[in-house]
Tab-separated table of C-alpha atoms in Angstrom:
chain	number	residue	atom	x	y	z
A	906	MET	CA	3.971	-30.549	-48.465
A	907	GLU	CA	3.100	-29.165	-51.932
A	908	LEU	CA	-0.503	-29.721	-52.605
A	909	VAL	CA	-2.088	-30.901	-55.880
A	910	SER	CA	-2.370	-27.951	-58.359
A	911	LEU	CA	-5.301	-27.139	-60.617
A	912	GLU	CA	-3.172	-27.608	-63.617
A	913	ARG	CA	-2.393	-31.036	-62.483
A	914	ILE	CA	-6.076	-31.900	-62.089
A	915	ARG	CA	-6.841	-30.558	-65.461
A	916	GLU	CA	-4.238	-32.657	-66.944
A	917	ALA	CA	-5.627	-35.658	-65.249
A	918	ARG	CA	-9.245	-34.776	-66.796
A	919	GLU	CA	-7.593	-34.729	-70.475
A	920	LEU	CA	-6.073	-38.059	-69.753
A	921	LEU	CA	-9.391	-39.517	-68.510
A	922	GLU	CA	-11.384	-38.363	-71.336
A	923	GLY	CA	-12.964	-41.263	-73.084
A	924	ILE	CA	-11.947	-43.481	-70.129
A	925	THR	CA	-14.109	-42.376	-67.555
A	926	ARG	CA	-17.686	-41.155	-67.740
A	927	VAL	CA	-18.809	-37.532	-66.939
A	928	THR	CA	-21.447	-38.827	-64.205
A	929	PRO	CA	-24.905	-37.226	-64.169
A	930	MET	CA	-26.078	-34.614	-61.723
A	931	GLU	CA	-29.502	-35.365	-60.352
A	932	HIS	CA	-31.699	-32.544	-58.785
A	933	ALA	CA	-32.965	-34.049	-55.356
A	934	ARG	CA	-36.025	-32.087	-55.053
A	935	ASP	CA	-37.250	-34.231	-51.948
A	936	LEU	CA	-34.123	-32.863	-49.878
A	937	ARG	CA	-34.768	-29.164	-50.688
A	938	ARG	CA	-37.064	-28.427	-47.835
A	939	LEU	CA	-34.506	-29.637	-45.358
A	940	HIS	CA	-31.813	-27.119	-46.285
A	941	GLY	CA	-34.087	-24.141	-47.793
A	942	GLY	CA	-32.717	-24.466	-51.380
A	943	PRO	CA	-31.688	-26.655	-54.252
A	944	VAL	CA	-29.806	-30.087	-53.537
A	945	TYR	CA	-28.053	-32.010	-56.272
A	946	LEU	CA	-26.535	-35.386	-56.223
A	947	LYS	CA	-23.397	-36.309	-58.291
A	948	CYS	CA	-23.768	-39.583	-59.458
A	949	GLU	CA	-20.448	-41.339	-59.145
A	950	ASN	CA	-22.151	-44.676	-58.317
A	951	LEU	CA	-22.662	-44.549	-62.156
A	952	GLN	CA	-19.294	-44.236	-62.963
A	953	ARG	CA	-17.203	-47.199	-64.502
A	954	THR	CA	-16.584	-50.040	-61.837
A	955	GLY	CA	-19.482	-48.489	-59.900
A	956	SER	CA	-17.525	-45.804	-58.086
A	957	PHE	CA	-15.121	-42.797	-58.684
A	958	LYS	CA	-11.984	-44.944	-57.941
A	959	ILE	CA	-11.098	-45.536	-61.501
A	960	ARG	CA	-10.370	-41.914	-62.057
A	961	GLY	CA	-7.484	-41.965	-59.521
A	962	ALA	CA	-6.336	-45.640	-60.450
A	963	TYR	CA	-5.818	-44.831	-64.106
A	964	THR	CA	-3.955	-41.524	-63.511
A	965	ARG	CA	-1.740	-43.196	-61.101
A	966	ILE	CA	-0.804	-46.244	-63.364
A	967	HIS	CA	-0.706	-44.120	-66.464
A	968	GLY	CA	1.857	-41.989	-64.751
A	969	LEU	CA	4.126	-45.191	-64.092
A	970	SER	CA	7.151	-45.706	-66.414
A	971	GLU	CA	7.378	-48.363	-68.945
A	972	GLU	CA	9.726	-50.417	-66.596
A	973	GLU	CA	7.339	-49.999	-63.666
A	974	ARG	CA	4.340	-51.169	-65.657
A	975	ALA	CA	6.227	-54.219	-66.962
A	976	ARG	CA	6.821	-55.076	-63.223
A	977	GLY	CA	2.957	-54.880	-62.513
A	978	VAL	CA	0.980	-53.338	-60.034
A	979	VAL	CA	-0.418	-54.434	-56.499
A	980	ALA	CA	-3.429	-52.983	-54.650
A	981	ALA	CA	-5.274	-53.726	-51.280
A	982	SER	CA	-8.839	-53.046	-50.971
A	983	ALA	CA	-12.169	-54.003	-49.772
A	984	GLY	CA	-13.750	-53.747	-53.093
A	985	ASN	CA	-13.831	-50.331	-55.021
A	986	HIS	CA	-10.318	-49.374	-55.419
A	987	ALA	CA	-9.632	-52.865	-56.238
A	988	GLN	CA	-12.000	-52.946	-59.121
A	989	GLY	CA	-10.637	-49.358	-60.216
A	990	VAL	CA	-7.022	-50.628	-60.343
A	991	ALA	CA	-8.098	-53.922	-61.879
A	992	LEU	CA	-9.995	-52.033	-64.887
A	993	ALA	CA	-7.149	-49.267	-65.269
A	994	SER	CA	-4.579	-51.975	-65.407
A	995	SER	CA	-6.377	-53.807	-68.063
A	996	LEU	CA	-6.768	-50.696	-70.136
A	997	LEU	CA	-3.133	-50.003	-69.811
A	998	GLY	CA	-1.751	-53.603	-70.398
A	999	THR	CA	-0.413	-53.785	-66.962
A	1000	LYS	CA	-0.682	-56.874	-64.750
A	1001	ALA	CA	-2.742	-56.235	-61.486
A	1002	THR	CA	-2.543	-58.303	-58.363
A	1003	VAL	CA	-5.273	-57.313	-55.756
A	1004	PHE	CA	-5.363	-58.298	-52.143
A	1005	MET	CA	-8.667	-58.262	-50.421
A	1006	PRO	CA	-9.996	-59.051	-47.018
A	1007	LEU	CA	-11.063	-62.684	-46.175
A	1008	ARG	CA	-14.654	-61.247	-45.737
A	1009	ALA	CA	-14.782	-58.944	-48.891
A	1010	PRO	CA	-18.121	-58.888	-50.487
A	1011	LEU	CA	-18.748	-61.482	-53.069
A	1012	PRO	CA	-19.919	-59.153	-55.799
A	1013	LYS	CA	-16.968	-56.722	-55.466
A	1014	LEU	CA	-14.562	-59.994	-55.447
A	1015	ALA	CA	-16.089	-61.339	-58.649
A	1016	ALA	CA	-15.999	-57.962	-60.384
A	1017	THR	CA	-12.391	-57.337	-59.464
A	1018	ARG	CA	-11.575	-60.707	-60.954
A	1019	GLY	CA	-13.832	-60.190	-64.010
A	1020	TYR	CA	-11.549	-56.882	-64.713
A	1021	GLY	CA	-8.633	-59.320	-65.081
A	1022	ALA	CA	-6.920	-58.869	-61.807
A	1023	ASP	CA	-5.376	-61.886	-59.879
A	1024	VAL	CA	-7.091	-61.567	-56.625
A	1025	HIS	CA	-5.765	-63.063	-53.193
A	1026	LEU	CA	-7.781	-63.079	-49.959
A	1027	HIS	CA	-5.743	-62.149	-46.895
A	1028	GLY	CA	-6.400	-60.577	-43.544
A	1029	ALA	CA	-9.458	-60.036	-41.298
A	1030	VAL	CA	-9.152	-56.355	-41.340
A	1031	LEU	CA	-8.135	-54.118	-44.120
A	1032	GLU	CA	-4.864	-53.162	-42.354
A	1033	GLU	CA	-3.580	-56.705	-42.555
A	1034	THR	CA	-4.608	-56.866	-46.229
A	1035	LEU	CA	-2.711	-53.738	-46.775
A	1036	ALA	CA	0.342	-54.935	-45.048
A	1037	GLU	CA	0.413	-58.052	-47.188
A	1038	ALA	CA	-0.044	-56.101	-50.428
A	1039	ILE	CA	2.917	-54.062	-49.677
A	1040	SER	CA	4.953	-56.980	-48.591
A	1041	PHE	CA	4.079	-58.754	-52.066
A	1042	GLY	CA	5.438	-55.599	-53.735
A	1043	ASP	CA	8.618	-55.774	-51.809
A	1044	ARG	CA	9.010	-59.364	-52.922
A	1045	THR	CA	8.095	-59.213	-56.583
A	1046	GLY	CA	8.854	-55.673	-57.447
A	1047	ALA	CA	5.195	-54.840	-58.385
A	1048	VAL	CA	4.175	-51.172	-57.797
A	1049	PHE	CA	1.913	-50.690	-54.850
A	1050	ILE	CA	-0.921	-48.332	-55.862
A	1051	HIS	CA	-2.085	-46.767	-52.696
A	1052	PRO	CA	-5.957	-46.346	-52.436
A	1053	PHE	CA	-5.604	-42.640	-51.538
A	1054	ASP	CA	-2.300	-41.225	-50.375
A	1055	HIS	CA	-0.560	-40.042	-53.604
A	1056	PRO	CA	-0.685	-36.919	-55.634
A	1057	ASP	CA	-1.727	-38.695	-58.748
A	1058	ILE	CA	-4.702	-40.394	-56.960
A	1059	ILE	CA	-5.784	-36.990	-55.711
A	1060	ALA	CA	-5.536	-35.470	-59.071
A	1061	GLY	CA	-7.793	-37.977	-60.667
A	1062	GLN	CA	-10.258	-37.876	-57.948
A	1063	GLY	CA	-10.170	-34.078	-58.339
A	1064	THR	CA	-11.691	-34.319	-61.748
A	1065	VAL	CA	-15.073	-34.929	-59.752
A	1066	GLY	CA	-14.876	-31.376	-58.636
A	1067	LEU	CA	-13.995	-29.841	-62.218
A	1068	GLU	CA	-17.250	-31.712	-63.365
A	1069	ILE	CA	-19.256	-30.496	-60.435
A	1070	LEU	CA	-18.165	-26.754	-61.160
A	1071	ASP	CA	-19.409	-27.360	-64.782
A	1072	GLN	CA	-22.638	-28.802	-63.851
A	1073	VAL	CA	-23.739	-26.625	-60.979
A	1074	PRO	CA	-21.911	-23.375	-61.369
A	1075	GLY	CA	-23.709	-21.698	-58.467
A	1076	ALA	CA	-22.887	-24.424	-55.893
A	1077	ARG	CA	-22.169	-22.979	-52.485
A	1078	THR	CA	-21.550	-26.319	-50.530
A	1079	VAL	CA	-20.164	-29.538	-51.668
A	1080	LEU	CA	-20.625	-32.595	-49.425
A	1081	VAL	CA	-17.938	-35.527	-49.858
A	1082	ALA	CA	-17.697	-39.073	-48.299
A	1083	ALA	CA	-14.319	-39.093	-46.781
A	1084	GLY	CA	-12.590	-42.311	-45.750
A	1085	GLY	CA	-8.854	-41.874	-46.071
A	1086	GLY	CA	-9.163	-38.507	-47.784
A	1087	GLY	CA	-8.388	-38.981	-51.643
A	1088	LEU	CA	-11.800	-37.808	-52.898
A	1089	VAL	CA	-12.446	-34.882	-50.507
A	1090	GLY	CA	-8.791	-33.783	-50.826
A	1091	GLY	CA	-9.122	-33.933	-54.809
A	1092	VAL	CA	-12.447	-32.166	-54.852
A	1093	ALA	CA	-11.331	-29.510	-52.633
A	1094	SER	CA	-8.196	-28.902	-54.515
A	1095	ALA	CA	-10.058	-28.478	-57.746
A	1096	VAL	CA	-13.185	-26.545	-56.438
A	1097	LYS	CA	-11.243	-24.203	-54.107
A	1098	ALA	CA	-8.610	-23.324	-57.111
A	1099	VAL	CA	-11.649	-21.847	-59.112
A	1100	LYS	CA	-13.934	-20.660	-56.466
A	1101	PRO	CA	-12.326	-20.329	-52.973
A	1102	ASP	CA	-15.647	-19.402	-51.299
A	1103	VAL	CA	-17.423	-22.683	-51.956
A	1104	ARG	CA	-17.589	-24.773	-48.730
A	1105	ILE	CA	-16.125	-28.202	-49.003
A	1106	VAL	CA	-17.517	-30.659	-45.994
A	1107	GLY	CA	-16.148	-34.165	-45.526
A	1108	VAL	CA	-18.488	-36.637	-44.156
A	1109	GLN	CA	-17.468	-39.702	-42.154
A	1110	ALA	CA	-19.385	-42.404	-40.243
A	1111	GLU	CA	-19.410	-41.968	-36.390
A	1112	GLU	CA	-17.577	-44.994	-35.541
A	1113	ALA	CA	-14.954	-44.726	-38.007
A	1114	ALA	CA	-13.962	-41.146	-38.217
A	1115	ALA	CA	-10.399	-40.670	-38.268
A	1116	PHE	CA	-10.076	-37.026	-39.406
A	1117	PRO	CA	-11.809	-35.203	-36.361
A	1118	PRO	CA	-9.073	-36.450	-33.904
A	1119	SER	CA	-6.183	-36.129	-36.516
A	1120	LEU	CA	-7.122	-32.577	-37.302
A	1121	ALA	CA	-7.476	-31.917	-33.690
A	1122	ALA	CA	-3.744	-33.441	-33.042
A	1123	GLY	CA	-2.288	-31.587	-35.994
A	1124	ALA	CA	-1.192	-34.833	-37.544
A	1125	PRO	CA	-2.665	-38.294	-38.714
A	1126	VAL	CA	-3.959	-40.134	-35.736
A	1127	ARG	CA	-4.885	-43.984	-35.896
A	1128	LEU	CA	-8.082	-45.407	-34.536
A	1129	ARG	CA	-8.116	-48.014	-32.302
A	1130	GLN	CA	-11.407	-49.451	-33.584
A	1131	LEU	CA	-13.599	-49.146	-36.533
A	1132	SER	CA	-17.331	-50.110	-36.582
A	1133	THR	CA	-19.624	-49.310	-39.337
A	1134	MET	CA	-21.658	-50.670	-42.245
A	1135	ALA	CA	-19.928	-48.230	-44.617
A	1136	ASP	CA	-16.756	-50.360	-45.342
A	1137	GLY	CA	-15.753	-48.108	-48.250
A	1138	ILE	CA	-14.822	-45.304	-46.024
A	1139	ALA	CA	-13.624	-47.488	-42.789
A	1140	VAL	CA	-10.043	-46.164	-42.803
A	1141	GLY	CA	-8.125	-46.011	-39.623
A	1142	GLU	CA	-5.492	-43.316	-40.289
A	1143	PRO	CA	-5.318	-40.682	-42.909
A	1144	GLY	CA	-2.084	-40.508	-44.959
A	1145	PRO	CA	0.213	-37.736	-44.871
A	1146	VAL	CA	-0.455	-36.500	-48.339
A	1147	SER	CA	-4.294	-36.763	-48.057
A	1148	TYR	CA	-4.100	-35.278	-44.648
A	1149	ALA	CA	-2.233	-32.230	-45.981
A	1150	HIS	CA	-4.838	-31.622	-48.534
A	1151	VAL	CA	-7.868	-31.983	-46.121
A	1152	SER	CA	-6.272	-30.091	-43.278
A	1153	SER	CA	-5.559	-27.171	-45.748
A	1154	LEU	CA	-8.566	-26.974	-48.030
A	1155	VAL	CA	-11.504	-28.874	-46.380
A	1156	ASP	CA	-13.692	-26.481	-44.427
A	1157	ASP	CA	-15.356	-28.931	-42.181
A	1158	ILE	CA	-15.671	-32.745	-41.161
A	1159	VAL	CA	-19.125	-33.928	-40.003
A	1160	THR	CA	-19.989	-37.402	-38.755
A	1161	VAL	CA	-23.242	-39.559	-39.479
A	1162	SER	CA	-24.771	-42.378	-37.509
A	1163	GLU	CA	-25.339	-45.803	-38.904
A	1164	GLU	CA	-29.332	-44.948	-38.790
A	1165	SER	CA	-28.642	-41.911	-41.100
A	1166	LEU	CA	-26.330	-44.064	-43.512
A	1167	SER	CA	-29.261	-46.817	-43.802
A	1168	ARG	CA	-31.969	-43.963	-44.344
A	1169	ALA	CA	-29.758	-42.476	-46.955
A	1170	VAL	CA	-29.449	-45.744	-48.871
A	1171	LEU	CA	-33.116	-46.190	-48.724
A	1172	LEU	CA	-34.092	-42.731	-49.754
A	1173	CYS	CA	-31.687	-43.014	-52.869
A	1174	LEU	CA	-33.266	-46.303	-53.832
A	1175	GLU	CA	-37.031	-45.214	-53.137
A	1176	ARG	CA	-36.833	-41.668	-54.261
A	1177	ARG	CA	-34.084	-41.258	-56.678
A	1178	LYS	CA	-34.018	-44.954	-57.986
A	1179	LEU	CA	-30.305	-45.269	-57.321
A	1180	VAL	CA	-28.473	-48.028	-55.964
A	1181	VAL	CA	-25.845	-46.624	-53.633
A	1182	GLU	CA	-23.791	-48.504	-51.114
A	1183	PRO	CA	-23.475	-46.852	-47.368
A	1184	ALA	CA	-20.168	-45.297	-48.053
A	1185	GLY	CA	-21.322	-43.965	-51.264
A	1186	ALA	CA	-24.540	-42.419	-49.564
A	1187	ALA	CA	-22.626	-40.675	-46.652
A	1188	ALA	CA	-22.938	-37.289	-48.103
A	1189	VAL	CA	-26.979	-37.657	-48.409
A	1190	ALA	CA	-26.821	-38.908	-44.709
A	1191	ALA	CA	-25.340	-35.678	-43.576
A	1192	LEU	CA	-28.030	-33.886	-45.405
A	1193	LEU	CA	-30.615	-36.128	-43.515
A	1194	GLN	CA	-28.905	-35.860	-40.108
A	1195	HIS	CA	-27.985	-32.141	-40.277
A	1196	PRO	CA	-30.883	-30.263	-41.793
A	1197	GLY	CA	-30.361	-26.673	-42.677
A	1198	ALA	CA	-26.380	-26.926	-41.805
A	1199	PHE	CA	-25.380	-26.438	-45.351
A	1200	GLU	CA	-25.746	-23.348	-47.536
A	1201	PRO	CA	-27.699	-24.213	-50.823
A	1202	PRO	CA	-27.186	-24.754	-53.724
A	1203	VAL	CA	-25.518	-27.977	-52.202
A	1204	VAL	CA	-24.058	-30.898	-54.218
A	1205	ALA	CA	-23.681	-34.262	-52.430
A	1206	ILE	CA	-21.465	-36.796	-54.106
A	1207	LEU	CA	-22.721	-40.274	-54.315
A	1208	SER	CA	-19.385	-41.751	-54.350
A	1209	GLY	CA	-20.155	-45.433	-54.995
A	1210	GLY	CA	-22.889	-47.903	-55.949
A	1211	ASN	CA	-21.256	-51.393	-55.431
A	1212	VAL	CA	-23.323	-53.197	-52.657
A	1213	ASP	CA	-23.913	-56.719	-51.921
A	1214	PRO	CA	-27.640	-57.529	-52.625
A	1215	VAL	CA	-27.884	-59.612	-49.298
A	1216	LEU	CA	-26.326	-56.497	-47.428
A	1217	LEU	CA	-28.763	-54.087	-49.161
A	1218	VAL	CA	-31.691	-55.953	-48.003
A	1219	GLN	CA	-30.334	-55.678	-44.458
A	1220	ILE	CA	-29.657	-52.239	-44.821
A	1221	VAL	CA	-33.184	-51.344	-46.368
A	1222	GLN	CA	-34.899	-52.798	-43.416
A	1223	HIS	CA	-32.459	-51.010	-40.972
A	1224	GLY	CA	-33.253	-47.855	-42.806
A	1225	MET	CA	-37.116	-48.416	-42.673
A	1226	THR	CA	-36.692	-49.064	-38.836
A	1227	ALA	CA	-34.662	-45.900	-38.378
A	1228	ALA	CA	-37.551	-44.001	-40.389
A	1229	GLY	CA	-40.194	-45.172	-38.178
A	1230	ARG	CA	-41.632	-47.300	-40.761
A	1231	TYR	CA	-41.390	-50.756	-39.016
A	1232	LEU	CA	-43.223	-51.350	-35.571
A	1233	LYS	CA	-43.328	-54.576	-33.305
A	1234	LEU	CA	-46.149	-54.781	-30.837
A	1235	HIS	CA	-47.008	-57.316	-28.027
A	1236	LEU	CA	-50.559	-57.584	-27.237
A	1237	ARG	CA	-52.568	-59.311	-24.792
A	1238	VAL	CA	-55.905	-60.464	-25.990
A	1239	PRO	CA	-58.829	-62.667	-24.714
A	1240	ASP	CA	-58.523	-66.127	-25.425
A	1241	ARG	CA	-61.568	-66.773	-27.284
A	1242	PRO	CA	-62.223	-67.788	-30.970
A	1243	GLY	CA	-62.183	-64.685	-33.264
A	1244	SER	CA	-59.879	-62.751	-31.083
A	1245	LEU	CA	-56.684	-62.732	-33.318
A	1246	VAL	CA	-58.934	-61.997	-36.493
A	1247	ALA	CA	-60.340	-59.063	-34.689
A	1248	VAL	CA	-56.844	-57.669	-34.002
A	1249	LEU	CA	-55.725	-58.108	-37.382
A	1250	SER	CA	-58.882	-56.340	-38.766
A	1251	CYS	CA	-58.211	-53.515	-36.550
A	1252	VAL	CA	-54.759	-53.341	-37.806
A	1253	SER	CA	-55.979	-53.694	-41.526
A	1254	GLU	CA	-58.410	-50.775	-41.141
A	1255	LEU	CA	-55.547	-48.603	-39.884
A	1256	GLY	CA	-53.571	-49.085	-43.028
A	1257	ALA	CA	-50.685	-51.197	-41.572
A	1258	ASN	CA	-49.067	-54.045	-43.365
A	1259	VAL	CA	-48.755	-57.104	-41.133
A	1260	LEU	CA	-45.197	-58.699	-41.806
A	1261	ASP	CA	-45.287	-61.301	-38.993
A	1262	VAL	CA	-47.707	-62.767	-36.206
A	1263	GLU	CA	-46.824	-64.720	-33.216
A	1264	HIS	CA	-49.628	-66.316	-31.130
A	1265	SER	CA	-48.763	-67.802	-27.824
A	1266	ARG	CA	-50.961	-69.107	-24.743
A	1267	ILE	CA	-48.243	-68.832	-22.451
A	1268	SER	CA	-49.135	-65.863	-20.684
A	1269	GLY	CA	-49.014	-64.374	-17.315
A	1270	SER	CA	-52.815	-64.219	-16.902
A	1271	LEU	CA	-55.612	-66.991	-17.275
A	1272	GLY	CA	-57.957	-66.186	-20.348
A	1273	GLU	CA	-55.519	-64.416	-22.279
A	1274	VAL	CA	-52.799	-64.954	-24.990
A	1275	ASP	CA	-49.970	-63.022	-26.128
A	1276	VAL	CA	-49.909	-61.738	-29.701
A	1277	SER	CA	-46.705	-60.425	-31.221
A	1278	LEU	CA	-47.014	-58.279	-34.400
A	1279	ALA	CA	-44.435	-56.885	-36.853
A	1280	LEU	CA	-45.921	-54.142	-39.084
A	1281	GLU	CA	-44.775	-51.955	-41.901
A	1282	THR	CA	-46.144	-48.368	-41.317
A	1283	ARG	CA	-46.123	-45.101	-43.100
A	1284	GLY	CA	-44.025	-43.359	-40.407
A	1285	PRO	CA	-43.630	-42.393	-36.809
A	1286	GLU	CA	-46.992	-40.733	-36.595
A	1287	HIS	CA	-48.811	-43.663	-38.019
A	1288	CYS	CA	-47.097	-45.934	-35.518
A	1289	GLU	CA	-48.693	-43.652	-32.640
A	1290	ASP	CA	-52.055	-43.808	-34.345
A	1291	VAL	CA	-51.857	-47.736	-34.575
A	1292	VAL	CA	-51.044	-47.873	-30.780
A	1293	ALA	CA	-53.602	-45.542	-29.817
A	1294	ALA	CA	-56.432	-47.139	-31.890
A	1295	LEU	CA	-55.432	-50.587	-30.578
A	1296	GLU	CA	-55.504	-49.352	-26.923
A	1297	HIS	CA	-58.990	-47.521	-27.742
A	1298	ALA	CA	-60.151	-51.031	-29.001
A	1299	GLY	CA	-59.409	-52.419	-25.477
A	1300	TYR	CA	-56.350	-54.236	-26.099
A	1301	THR	CA	-53.437	-54.289	-23.768
A	1302	VAL	CA	-50.323	-53.274	-25.432
A	1303	VAL	CA	-47.396	-54.481	-23.484
């Protein structure tokens, strides 16, 4: 299969001038110590529609004939591709119909409709949504816009790679979130054509990683089950076009845990003041989970920032737990006036923040009560200090 050329990506870049943003590159000084050199974040979460997807969608739809555009386009997506197709269609004067899963995040649903698309909810999982979108295209003549498996899509996403070369010309490693492979395939096509020695690494969630078994088998392999908070990269099977690019050009695929994903979202929010969805933070998760594994200067692409605020709260809590900044304790204290106040005073003196207290007299021992504390701490060492101090004060930590 012929791969997307550098010339084709440069043509896409010219096409997208004035349509997409040249997104900023942030120097992540707090990640430098993990990898012994500079680390940069390519902020595609600040792109129009909140992700890189507008690049490929606009390139693909622009390439349609007048007759095809007149028939309209159809897409299936959990959110980011939907928004990219909706905006691109609006800019190009084409009707867009988008199918989204029944439980698609409400902000992504509202944004897609806000860009002018006709949205239908269908299917419990994306594969069912995808099948319905293709069926709609067959019935109506609307052109199906694949989320990742088309040369025009890959060429559009490859423009991110050209910007990286301009912004960090000395980059040695580029980390890219990988779902279906459109972004990592496009970035690899651009970067490798100019600087073949730059290492391109795709990042997938451990429980939704289709590329490792596919690369081992020498052909796309479908996963039986996907389970990750990173819905934007939860793709069960690469397409033949994206697989060809990844297998030929990408140097490595690494996987990251759910804990690393949530810690990465929290780090971007706290330290960089950037709202990033779990899929968008996958490259940062790789930096946290695999310290010292990537030659600097490293560029990590923040591929999207469209996250439901309710989910964001849960992710932040999950991230704080993974980072050892939450501590839940069960104590047995004497059943006499002032005991609970004494425990809370001890915790306060240690600098831990009390989030929740449960006090129960249903205890295994007479003269004692059970106290459960949920605490916010400064990290794992602080947790150990709190436990040791409470035990030293004579309390039984269960």
